Amino acid sequence: MNNRTSSIITGIYPGTFDPVTFGHLDIITRATHIVNKLVVSVAENTHKKPFFSIEERIIMVKESLKKVSPNECVIEVVGFDNLLVDHAKKSGAKVIIRGLRAVADFEYEFQMAGMNSKLEPSIETIFLMASENLQLTSARFVKEVAFYDGEIKNFVPDNVIEMFKKKMEGKKE
């Protein structure tokens, strides 16, 4: 066995996860086939004005991962509020994993990968296409449906539905 195959490959899967969806969990599960350690990195991302706090999103992701089969991959969930490549270096990541749903995602992600490559050439970006049945799932649309009391059970795990209920009740008070 050469040194290259015996080394641990750490990847990060960054996102806002506001909320975590079945699409995110699909990418996480599939990423565990590629890396030995996956750091699910929850971005603070205040310019996106997330509905859930970073602490709530970290809890949400951790709870959702209880039903994910990690394929002998170690999965860690952390928050971050700095440049992605700096966070990747700090995490020891060699790859950044990004999910793509549609052509519109590709253009943004392609530009981001290019910028990250300029900032840190030693870190590669890997794109995983969303599974066909999850291509239309978007956290933004899930939030909109939830805000209008629509049914979101086909898009998010039960723990996320419960967190929405609690958060929405708190907003009504």
mmCIF file of C-alpha atoms in Angstrom:
data_model
loop_
_atom_site.group_PDB
_atom_site.id
_atom_site.type_symbol
_atom_site.label_atom_id
_atom_site.label_comp_id
_atom_site.label_asym_id
_atom_site.label_seq_id
_atom_site.Cartn_x
_atom_site.Cartn_y
_atom_site.Cartn_z
ATOM 1 C CA MET A 1 0.000 0.000 0.000
ATOM 2 C CA ASN A 2 1.501 3.323 -0.959
ATOM 3 C CA ASN A 3 1.426 6.378 1.267
ATOM 4 C CA ARG A 4 -1.213 8.110 -0.873
ATOM 5 C CA THR A 5 -3.892 5.440 -0.419
ATOM 6 C CA SER A 6 -3.327 5.054 3.306
ATOM 7 C CA SER A 7 -3.774 8.734 4.157
ATOM 8 C CA ILE A 8 -6.972 10.153 5.524
ATOM 9 C CA ILE A 9 -8.814 12.480 3.196
ATOM 10 C CA THR A 10 -10.810 15.161 4.963
ATOM 11 C CA GLY A 11 -13.497 17.040 3.111
ATOM 12 C CA ILE A 12 -15.789 19.847 4.108
ATOM 13 C CA TYR A 13 -19.354 20.337 3.024
ATOM 14 C CA PRO A 14 -20.166 23.984 3.721
ATOM 15 C CA GLY A 15 -23.565 25.609 3.660
ATOM 16 C CA THR A 16 -26.003 27.776 5.507
ATOM 17 C CA PHE A 17 -28.342 24.810 6.166
ATOM 18 C CA ASP A 18 -31.253 27.126 6.926
ATOM 19 C CA PRO A 19 -32.852 24.584 7.213
ATOM 20 C CA VAL A 20 -31.076 21.318 6.463
ATOM 21 C CA THR A 21 -33.037 19.430 3.788
ATOM 22 C CA PHE A 22 -33.133 15.898 2.434
ATOM 23 C CA GLY A 23 -31.060 17.276 -0.448
ATOM 24 C CA HIS A 24 -28.292 18.288 1.959
ATOM 25 C CA LEU A 25 -28.447 14.895 3.675
ATOM 26 C CA ASP A 26 -28.214 13.156 0.296
ATOM 27 C CA ILE A 27 -25.011 15.064 -0.560
ATOM 28 C CA ILE A 28 -23.590 14.311 2.911
ATOM 29 C CA THR A 29 -24.321 10.594 2.544
ATOM 30 C CA ARG A 30 -22.780 10.458 -0.923
ATOM 31 C CA ALA A 31 -19.747 12.480 0.190
ATOM 32 C CA THR A 32 -18.966 9.792 2.775
ATOM 33 C CA HIS A 33 -18.092 7.508 -0.154
ATOM 34 C CA ILE A 34 -15.345 9.946 -1.198
ATOM 35 C CA VAL A 35 -13.697 11.102 2.029
ATOM 36 C CA ASN A 36 -12.677 9.430 5.287
ATOM 37 C CA LYS A 37 -13.703 12.420 7.380
ATOM 38 C CA LEU A 38 -16.417 14.918 6.487
ATOM 39 C CA VAL A 39 -16.739 18.236 8.273
ATOM 40 C CA VAL A 40 -20.245 19.587 7.751
ATOM 41 C CA SER A 41 -19.582 23.289 8.087
ATOM 42 C CA VAL A 42 -22.502 25.527 9.009
ATOM 43 C CA ALA A 43 -21.861 29.082 7.826
ATOM 44 C CA GLU A 44 -22.826 32.006 10.025
ATOM 45 C CA ASN A 45 -23.743 33.891 6.804
ATOM 46 C CA THR A 46 -25.480 36.898 8.366
ATOM 47 C CA HIS A 47 -25.829 38.625 4.978
ATOM 48 C CA LYS A 48 -28.339 35.893 4.057
ATOM 49 C CA LYS A 49 -30.340 36.736 7.185
ATOM 50 C CA PRO A 50 -30.943 33.128 8.262
ATOM 51 C CA PHE A 51 -34.217 32.244 9.961
ATOM 52 C CA PHE A 52 -32.489 29.900 12.418
ATOM 53 C CA SER A 53 -29.487 30.908 14.534
ATOM 54 C CA ILE A 54 -26.183 29.192 13.852
ATOM 55 C CA GLU A 55 -26.575 27.240 17.098
ATOM 56 C CA GLU A 56 -30.046 26.050 16.041
ATOM 57 C CA ARG A 57 -28.754 25.057 12.598
ATOM 58 C CA ILE A 58 -25.853 23.075 14.073
ATOM 59 C CA ILE A 59 -28.263 21.206 16.363
ATOM 60 C CA MET A 60 -30.634 20.674 13.422
ATOM 61 C CA VAL A 61 -27.860 19.165 11.276
ATOM 62 C CA LYS A 62 -26.548 16.956 14.106
ATOM 63 C CA GLU A 63 -30.043 15.631 14.853
ATOM 64 C CA SER A 64 -30.723 15.025 11.154
ATOM 65 C CA LEU A 65 -27.479 13.074 10.768
ATOM 66 C CA LYS A 66 -28.587 10.454 13.290
ATOM 67 C CA LYS A 67 -30.336 8.636 10.426
ATOM 68 C CA VAL A 68 -27.470 8.974 7.929
ATOM 69 C CA SER A 69 -25.255 5.975 7.250
ATOM 70 C CA PRO A 70 -21.696 7.338 7.346
ATOM 71 C CA ASN A 71 -20.004 4.478 5.371
ATOM 72 C CA GLU A 72 -17.149 4.257 7.907
ATOM 73 C CA CYS A 73 -16.612 7.988 7.489
ATOM 74 C CA VAL A 74 -16.264 10.228 10.516
ATOM 75 C CA ILE A 75 -18.753 13.109 10.338
ATOM 76 C CA GLU A 76 -18.286 16.265 12.377
ATOM 77 C CA VAL A 77 -20.577 19.317 12.447
ATOM 78 C CA VAL A 78 -19.088 22.741 13.140
ATOM 79 C CA GLY A 79 -19.951 26.388 12.658
ATOM 80 C CA PHE A 80 -17.721 28.923 10.919
ATOM 81 C CA ASP A 81 -17.681 32.618 10.128
ATOM 82 C CA ASN A 82 -14.527 33.161 8.090
ATOM 83 C CA LEU A 83 -13.354 32.601 4.519
ATOM 84 C CA LEU A 84 -14.207 29.103 3.334
ATOM 85 C CA VAL A 85 -10.632 28.279 2.306
ATOM 86 C CA ASP A 86 -9.322 29.462 5.683
ATOM 87 C CA HIS A 87 -11.898 27.286 7.403
ATOM 88 C CA ALA A 88 -10.972 24.377 5.109
ATOM 89 C CA LYS A 89 -7.264 24.739 5.939
ATOM 90 C CA LYS A 90 -8.026 24.942 9.667
ATOM 91 C CA SER A 91 -10.127 21.764 9.324
ATOM 92 C CA GLY A 92 -7.336 19.964 7.474
ATOM 93 C CA ALA A 93 -9.596 19.541 4.430
ATOM 94 C CA LYS A 94 -8.185 18.664 1.033
ATOM 95 C CA VAL A 95 -11.550 18.928 -0.718
ATOM 96 C CA ILE A 96 -14.605 21.147 -0.599
ATOM 97 C CA ILE A 97 -17.788 19.303 -1.501
ATOM 98 C CA ARG A 98 -20.595 21.238 -3.147
ATOM 99 C CA GLY A 99 -23.998 20.050 -4.307
ATOM 100 C CA LEU A 100 -25.501 21.119 -7.622
ATOM 101 C CA ARG A 101 -29.200 21.049 -8.436
ATOM 102 C CA ALA A 102 -29.452 22.947 -11.709
ATOM 103 C CA VAL A 103 -27.537 24.997 -14.264
ATOM 104 C CA ALA A 104 -28.130 28.149 -12.193
ATOM 105 C CA ASP A 105 -26.261 26.543 -9.283
ATOM 106 C CA PHE A 106 -23.367 25.633 -11.544
ATOM 107 C CA GLU A 107 -22.547 29.174 -12.630
ATOM 108 C CA TYR A 108 -22.336 30.471 -9.055
ATOM 109 C CA GLU A 109 -20.479 27.399 -7.776
ATOM 110 C CA PHE A 110 -18.054 27.470 -10.728
ATOM 111 C CA GLN A 111 -17.120 31.075 -9.917
ATOM 112 C CA MET A 112 -16.784 30.278 -6.210
ATOM 113 C CA ALA A 113 -14.568 27.259 -6.950
ATOM 114 C CA GLY A 114 -12.368 29.436 -9.156
ATOM 115 C CA MET A 115 -11.995 32.064 -6.451
ATOM 116 C CA ASN A 116 -11.245 29.424 -3.808
ATOM 117 C CA SER A 117 -8.651 27.853 -6.097
ATOM 118 C CA LYS A 118 -6.912 31.217 -6.493
ATOM 119 C CA LEU A 119 -6.937 31.733 -2.720
ATOM 120 C CA GLU A 120 -5.765 28.197 -1.896
ATOM 121 C CA PRO A 121 -4.618 26.045 -4.841
ATOM 122 C CA SER A 122 -4.012 22.973 -2.644
ATOM 123 C CA ILE A 123 -7.742 22.528 -1.934
ATOM 124 C CA GLU A 124 -9.917 20.978 -4.645
ATOM 125 C CA THR A 125 -13.641 21.497 -5.117
ATOM 126 C CA ILE A 126 -15.766 18.468 -5.955
ATOM 127 C CA PHE A 127 -19.302 18.892 -7.294
ATOM 128 C CA LEU A 128 -21.965 16.279 -6.615
ATOM 129 C CA MET A 129 -25.177 16.421 -8.594
ATOM 130 C CA ALA A 130 -28.323 16.300 -6.513
ATOM 131 C CA SER A 131 -30.197 13.028 -6.787
ATOM 132 C CA GLU A 132 -32.947 13.302 -9.389
ATOM 133 C CA ASN A 133 -35.803 13.202 -6.880
ATOM 134 C CA LEU A 134 -34.222 16.015 -4.826
ATOM 135 C CA GLN A 135 -33.203 18.466 -7.549
ATOM 136 C CA LEU A 136 -36.060 20.847 -6.853
ATOM 137 C CA THR A 137 -35.515 20.951 -3.081
ATOM 138 C CA SER A 138 -34.203 24.282 -1.874
ATOM 139 C CA ALA A 139 -33.950 25.546 1.700
ATOM 140 C CA ARG A 140 -35.279 28.923 0.553
ATOM 141 C CA PHE A 141 -38.449 27.343 -0.882
ATOM 142 C CA VAL A 142 -38.872 25.092 2.159
ATOM 143 C CA LYS A 143 -38.840 28.183 4.401
ATOM 144 C CA GLU A 144 -41.381 29.938 2.215
ATOM 145 C CA VAL A 145 -43.733 26.950 2.312
ATOM 146 C CA ALA A 146 -43.308 26.667 6.093
ATOM 147 C CA PHE A 147 -43.959 30.391 6.646
ATOM 148 C CA TYR A 148 -47.356 29.957 4.967
ATOM 149 C CA ASP A 149 -48.148 26.854 7.030
ATOM 150 C CA GLY A 150 -47.603 24.546 4.061
ATOM 151 C CA GLU A 151 -46.551 20.918 4.370
ATOM 152 C CA ILE A 152 -42.760 20.431 4.346
ATOM 153 C CA LYS A 153 -42.469 16.770 5.411
ATOM 154 C CA ASN A 154 -41.343 15.691 1.923
ATOM 155 C CA PHE A 155 -38.374 18.059 2.065
ATOM 156 C CA VAL A 156 -36.958 17.942 5.599
ATOM 157 C CA PRO A 157 -36.515 15.463 8.476
ATOM 158 C CA ASP A 158 -38.975 15.387 11.391
ATOM 159 C CA ASN A 159 -36.603 17.209 13.760
ATOM 160 C CA VAL A 160 -36.515 20.161 11.338
ATOM 161 C CA ILE A 161 -40.313 20.267 11.202
ATOM 162 C CA GLU A 162 -40.371 20.384 15.015
ATOM 163 C CA MET A 163 -37.804 23.199 15.101
ATOM 164 C CA PHE A 164 -39.910 25.170 12.602
ATOM 165 C CA LYS A 165 -43.004 24.706 14.778
ATOM 166 C CA LYS A 166 -41.194 25.929 17.892
ATOM 167 C CA LYS A 167 -39.629 28.870 16.091
ATOM 168 C CA MET A 168 -42.907 29.896 14.442
ATOM 169 C CA GLU A 169 -44.760 29.709 17.790
ATOM 170 C CA GLY A 170 -42.078 31.941 19.302
ATOM 171 C CA LYS A 171 -42.538 34.498 16.487
ATOM 172 C CA LYS A 172 -46.315 34.646 17.060
ATOM 173 C CA GLU A 173 -45.973 35.488 20.759
#
